[in-house]
Coordinates of C-alpha atoms in Angstrom, one line a residue:
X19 CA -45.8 97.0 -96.6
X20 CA -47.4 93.6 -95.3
X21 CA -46.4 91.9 -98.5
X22 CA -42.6 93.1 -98.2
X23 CA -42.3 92.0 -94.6
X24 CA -43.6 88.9 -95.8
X25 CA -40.7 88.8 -98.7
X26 CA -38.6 89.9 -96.2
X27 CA -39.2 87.2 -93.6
X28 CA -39.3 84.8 -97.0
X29 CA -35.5 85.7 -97.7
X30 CA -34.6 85.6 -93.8
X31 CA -35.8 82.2 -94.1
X32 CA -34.0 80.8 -96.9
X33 CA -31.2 82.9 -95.9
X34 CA -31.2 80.9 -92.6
X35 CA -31.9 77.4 -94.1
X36 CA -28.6 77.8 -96.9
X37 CA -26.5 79.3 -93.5
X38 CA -27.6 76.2 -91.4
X39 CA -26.9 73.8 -94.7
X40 CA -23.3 75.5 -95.6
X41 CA -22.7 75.2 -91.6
X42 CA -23.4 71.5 -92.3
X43 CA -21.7 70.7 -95.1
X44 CA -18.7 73.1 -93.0
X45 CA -18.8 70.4 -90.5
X46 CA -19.1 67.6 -92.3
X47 CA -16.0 68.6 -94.4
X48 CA -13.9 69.5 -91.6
X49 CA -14.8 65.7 -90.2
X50 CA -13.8 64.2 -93.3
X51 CA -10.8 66.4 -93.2
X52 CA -10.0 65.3 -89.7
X53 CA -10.5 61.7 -91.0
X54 CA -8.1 61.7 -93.4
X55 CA -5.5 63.5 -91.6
X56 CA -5.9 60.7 -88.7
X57 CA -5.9 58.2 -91.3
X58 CA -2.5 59.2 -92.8
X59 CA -0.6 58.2 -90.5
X60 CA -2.0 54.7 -89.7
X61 CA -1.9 54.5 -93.4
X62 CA 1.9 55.5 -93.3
X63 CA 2.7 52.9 -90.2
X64 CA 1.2 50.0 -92.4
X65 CA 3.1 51.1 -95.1
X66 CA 6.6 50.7 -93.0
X67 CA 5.3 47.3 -91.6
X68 CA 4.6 45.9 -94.7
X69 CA 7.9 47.4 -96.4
X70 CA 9.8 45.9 -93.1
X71 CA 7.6 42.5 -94.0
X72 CA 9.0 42.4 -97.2
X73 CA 13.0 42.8 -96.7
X74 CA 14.7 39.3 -96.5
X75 CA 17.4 38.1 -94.2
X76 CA 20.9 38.9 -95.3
X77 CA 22.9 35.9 -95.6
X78 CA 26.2 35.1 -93.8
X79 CA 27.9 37.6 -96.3
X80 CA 25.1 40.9 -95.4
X81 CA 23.9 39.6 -98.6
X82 CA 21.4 37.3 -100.6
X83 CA 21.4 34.2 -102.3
X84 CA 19.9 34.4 -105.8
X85 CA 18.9 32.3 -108.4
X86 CA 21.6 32.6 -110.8
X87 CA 24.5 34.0 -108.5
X88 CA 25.2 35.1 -104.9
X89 CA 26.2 38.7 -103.4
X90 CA 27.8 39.8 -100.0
X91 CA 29.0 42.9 -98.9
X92 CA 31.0 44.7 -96.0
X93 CA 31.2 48.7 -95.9
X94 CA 33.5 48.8 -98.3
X95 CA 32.9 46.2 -101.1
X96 CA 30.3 44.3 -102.4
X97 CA 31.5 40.6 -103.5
X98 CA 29.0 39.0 -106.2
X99 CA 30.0 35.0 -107.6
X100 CA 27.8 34.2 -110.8
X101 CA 28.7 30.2 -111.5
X102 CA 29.1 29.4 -115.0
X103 CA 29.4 26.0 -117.0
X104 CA 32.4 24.0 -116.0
X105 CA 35.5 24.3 -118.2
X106 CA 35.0 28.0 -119.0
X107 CA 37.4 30.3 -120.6
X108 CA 37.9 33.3 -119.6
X109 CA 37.5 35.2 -122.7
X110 CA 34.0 33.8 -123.0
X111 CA 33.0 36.2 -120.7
X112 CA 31.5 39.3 -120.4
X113 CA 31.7 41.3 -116.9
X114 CA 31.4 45.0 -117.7
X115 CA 31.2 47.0 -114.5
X116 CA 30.3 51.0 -114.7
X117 CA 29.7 53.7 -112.2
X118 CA 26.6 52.6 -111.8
X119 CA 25.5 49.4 -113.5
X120 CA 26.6 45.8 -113.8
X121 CA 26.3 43.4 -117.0
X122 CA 27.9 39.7 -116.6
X123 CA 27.3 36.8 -118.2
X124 CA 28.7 34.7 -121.3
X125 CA 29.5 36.4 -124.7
X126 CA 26.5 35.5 -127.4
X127 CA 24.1 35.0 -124.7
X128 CA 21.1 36.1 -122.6
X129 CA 23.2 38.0 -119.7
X130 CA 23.1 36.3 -116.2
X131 CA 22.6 40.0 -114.9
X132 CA 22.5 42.8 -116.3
X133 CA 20.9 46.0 -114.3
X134 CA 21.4 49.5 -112.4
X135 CA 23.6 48.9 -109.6
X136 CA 22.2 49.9 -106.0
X137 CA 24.6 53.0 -105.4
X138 CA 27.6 54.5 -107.5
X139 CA 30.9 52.2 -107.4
X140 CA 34.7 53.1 -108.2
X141 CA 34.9 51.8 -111.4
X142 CA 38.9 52.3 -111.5
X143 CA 39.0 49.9 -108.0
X144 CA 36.8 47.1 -109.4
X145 CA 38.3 43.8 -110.5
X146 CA 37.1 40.7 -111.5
X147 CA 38.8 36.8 -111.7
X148 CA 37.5 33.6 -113.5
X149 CA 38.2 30.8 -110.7
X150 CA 38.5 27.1 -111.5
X151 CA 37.2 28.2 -114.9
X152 CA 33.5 27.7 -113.3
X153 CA 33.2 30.7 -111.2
X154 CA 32.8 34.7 -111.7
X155 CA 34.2 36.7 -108.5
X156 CA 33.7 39.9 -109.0
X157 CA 34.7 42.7 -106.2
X158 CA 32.6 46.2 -106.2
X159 CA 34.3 49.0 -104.4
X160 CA 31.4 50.9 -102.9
X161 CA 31.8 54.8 -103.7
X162 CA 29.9 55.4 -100.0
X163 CA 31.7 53.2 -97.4
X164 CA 29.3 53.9 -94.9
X165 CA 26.6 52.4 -95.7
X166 CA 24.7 48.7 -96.4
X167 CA 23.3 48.5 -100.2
X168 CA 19.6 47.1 -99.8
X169 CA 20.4 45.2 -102.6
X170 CA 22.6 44.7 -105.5
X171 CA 20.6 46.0 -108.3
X172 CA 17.9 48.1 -107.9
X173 CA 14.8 46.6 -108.4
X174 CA 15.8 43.2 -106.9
X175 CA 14.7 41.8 -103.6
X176 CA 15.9 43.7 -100.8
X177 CA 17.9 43.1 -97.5
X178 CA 16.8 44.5 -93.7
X179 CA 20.1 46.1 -93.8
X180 CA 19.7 46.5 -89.5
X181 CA 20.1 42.6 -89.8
X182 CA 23.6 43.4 -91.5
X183 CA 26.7 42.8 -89.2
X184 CA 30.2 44.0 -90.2
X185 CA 32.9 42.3 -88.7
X186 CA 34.5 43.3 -85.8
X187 CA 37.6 42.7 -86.6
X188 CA 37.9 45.1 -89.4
X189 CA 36.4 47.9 -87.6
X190 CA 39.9 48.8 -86.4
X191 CA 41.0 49.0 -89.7
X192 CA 38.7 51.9 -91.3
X193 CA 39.7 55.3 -90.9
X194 CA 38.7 57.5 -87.9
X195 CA 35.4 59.3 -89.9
X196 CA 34.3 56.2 -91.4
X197 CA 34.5 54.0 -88.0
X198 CA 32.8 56.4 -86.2
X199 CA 29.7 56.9 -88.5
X200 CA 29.9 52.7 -88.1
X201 CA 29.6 52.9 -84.8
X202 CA 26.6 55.4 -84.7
X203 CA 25.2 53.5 -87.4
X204 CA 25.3 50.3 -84.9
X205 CA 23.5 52.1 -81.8
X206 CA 20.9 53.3 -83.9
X207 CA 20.3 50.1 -85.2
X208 CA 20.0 48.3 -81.7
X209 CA 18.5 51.6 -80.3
X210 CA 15.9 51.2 -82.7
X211 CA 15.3 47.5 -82.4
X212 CA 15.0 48.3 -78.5
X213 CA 12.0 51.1 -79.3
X214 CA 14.5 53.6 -77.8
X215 CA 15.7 57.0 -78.6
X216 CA 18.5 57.3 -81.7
X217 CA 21.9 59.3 -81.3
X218 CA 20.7 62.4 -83.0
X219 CA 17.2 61.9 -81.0
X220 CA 19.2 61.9 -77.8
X221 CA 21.1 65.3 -78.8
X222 CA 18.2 67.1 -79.5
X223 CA 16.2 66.3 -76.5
X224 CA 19.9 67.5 -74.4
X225 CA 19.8 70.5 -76.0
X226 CA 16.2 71.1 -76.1
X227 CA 16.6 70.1 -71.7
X228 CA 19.5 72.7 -71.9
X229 CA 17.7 75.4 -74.0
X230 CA 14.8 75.0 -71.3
X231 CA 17.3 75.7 -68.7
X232 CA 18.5 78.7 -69.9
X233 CA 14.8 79.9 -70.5
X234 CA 13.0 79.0 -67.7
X235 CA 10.5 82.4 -68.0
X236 CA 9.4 80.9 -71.2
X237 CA 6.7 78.4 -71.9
X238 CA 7.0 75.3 -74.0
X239 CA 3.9 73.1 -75.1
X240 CA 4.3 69.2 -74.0
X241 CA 6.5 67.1 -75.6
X242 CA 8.3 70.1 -77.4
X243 CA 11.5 68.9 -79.4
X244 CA 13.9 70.4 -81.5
X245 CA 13.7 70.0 -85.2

């Protein structure tokens, strides 16, 4: 009996020591978890700053300036001018615009671009015009007119489209829907620039304020929102 209470203790032992190492290795896994989960989203910020870092200023035209030919856009169209040699003909040219990619250049040549257009156009509403015979003006009807393109291909540098401005002028002359998501659009951007609350940010915290009201027996944990 001595020698099985001494087996016995033996296994309580060891028993004890592989409890006490799992709880450690339980601990330091949950820490590591922790870790990472704080990490994600520091790692996440710096990943927006450097993206934000990276945008370029839009040119006069909500646009950019490239190396081989110039874009600009409103909400509605995008505007590209691609120079070519003086005394150009027109059918020496190749512009071939398609739902959703651009090719222009001169026929027999390397194209001056040729690439998958930011978002989907209306083919049928695109035109283009040789001018002076030593400029390409092409004009891109945008499929959604409600939003800035980034940039004109994708792949190519990119725009901070909250730096894009439309003219005032015209806002008069879109349609009821379309101004109005414009107009939200606008606030968000200088809401956002201000650190402050967006438009769809503001309506949930009313109705989240309101939903409160009409519950006031219940209990809501700080900061609640509605998703």
């Amino acid at each position: 009996m001595a020698i099985l209470s001494d087996y016995e203790e033996d296994q309580q032992h060891q028993q004890s020591s592989s409890s006490s190492l799992s709880s450690k290795k339980d601990i330091i896994l949950a820490e590591k978890e922790a870790d990472a989960t704080a990490k994600k989203p520091e790692e996440e910020e710096e990943k927006e700053k450097q993206q934000k870092e990276n945008k370029l200023v839009p040119n006069k035209d909500n646009g950019l300036d490239m190396e081989n030919y110039s874009w600009g856009q409103s909400l509605q169209e995008v505007t590209v001018n691609v120079p070519v040699p003086q005394g150009t003909k027109s059918s020496l040219l190749l512009c071939d615009i398609k739902t959703n990619s651009l090719k222009v250049g001169l026929k027999g040549q390397p194209p001056i671009i040729d690439g998958e257009l930011f978002k989907p156009v209306k083919v049928d509403d695109c035109i283009w015009s040789l001018e002076d015979k030593k400029m390409i003006n092409i004009l891109i009807c945008k499929r959604d007119q409600s939003e800035w393109w980034k940039s004109l291909l994708k792949g190519d540098p990119e725009i901070d489209t909250q730096k894009a401005e439309p003219e005032p002028s015209k806002l008069s002359d879109l349609d009821s829907e379309t101004r109005s998501a414009v107009e939200k659009m606008m606030f968000d951007q200088r809401q956002k620039q201000m650190g402050l609350p967006t438009s769809d940010e503001i309506q949930k915290e009313q109705l989240m304020k309101q939903f409160m009201a009409q519950n006031p027996n219940m209990k809501f944990p700080p900061g609640a929102k509605f998703m």
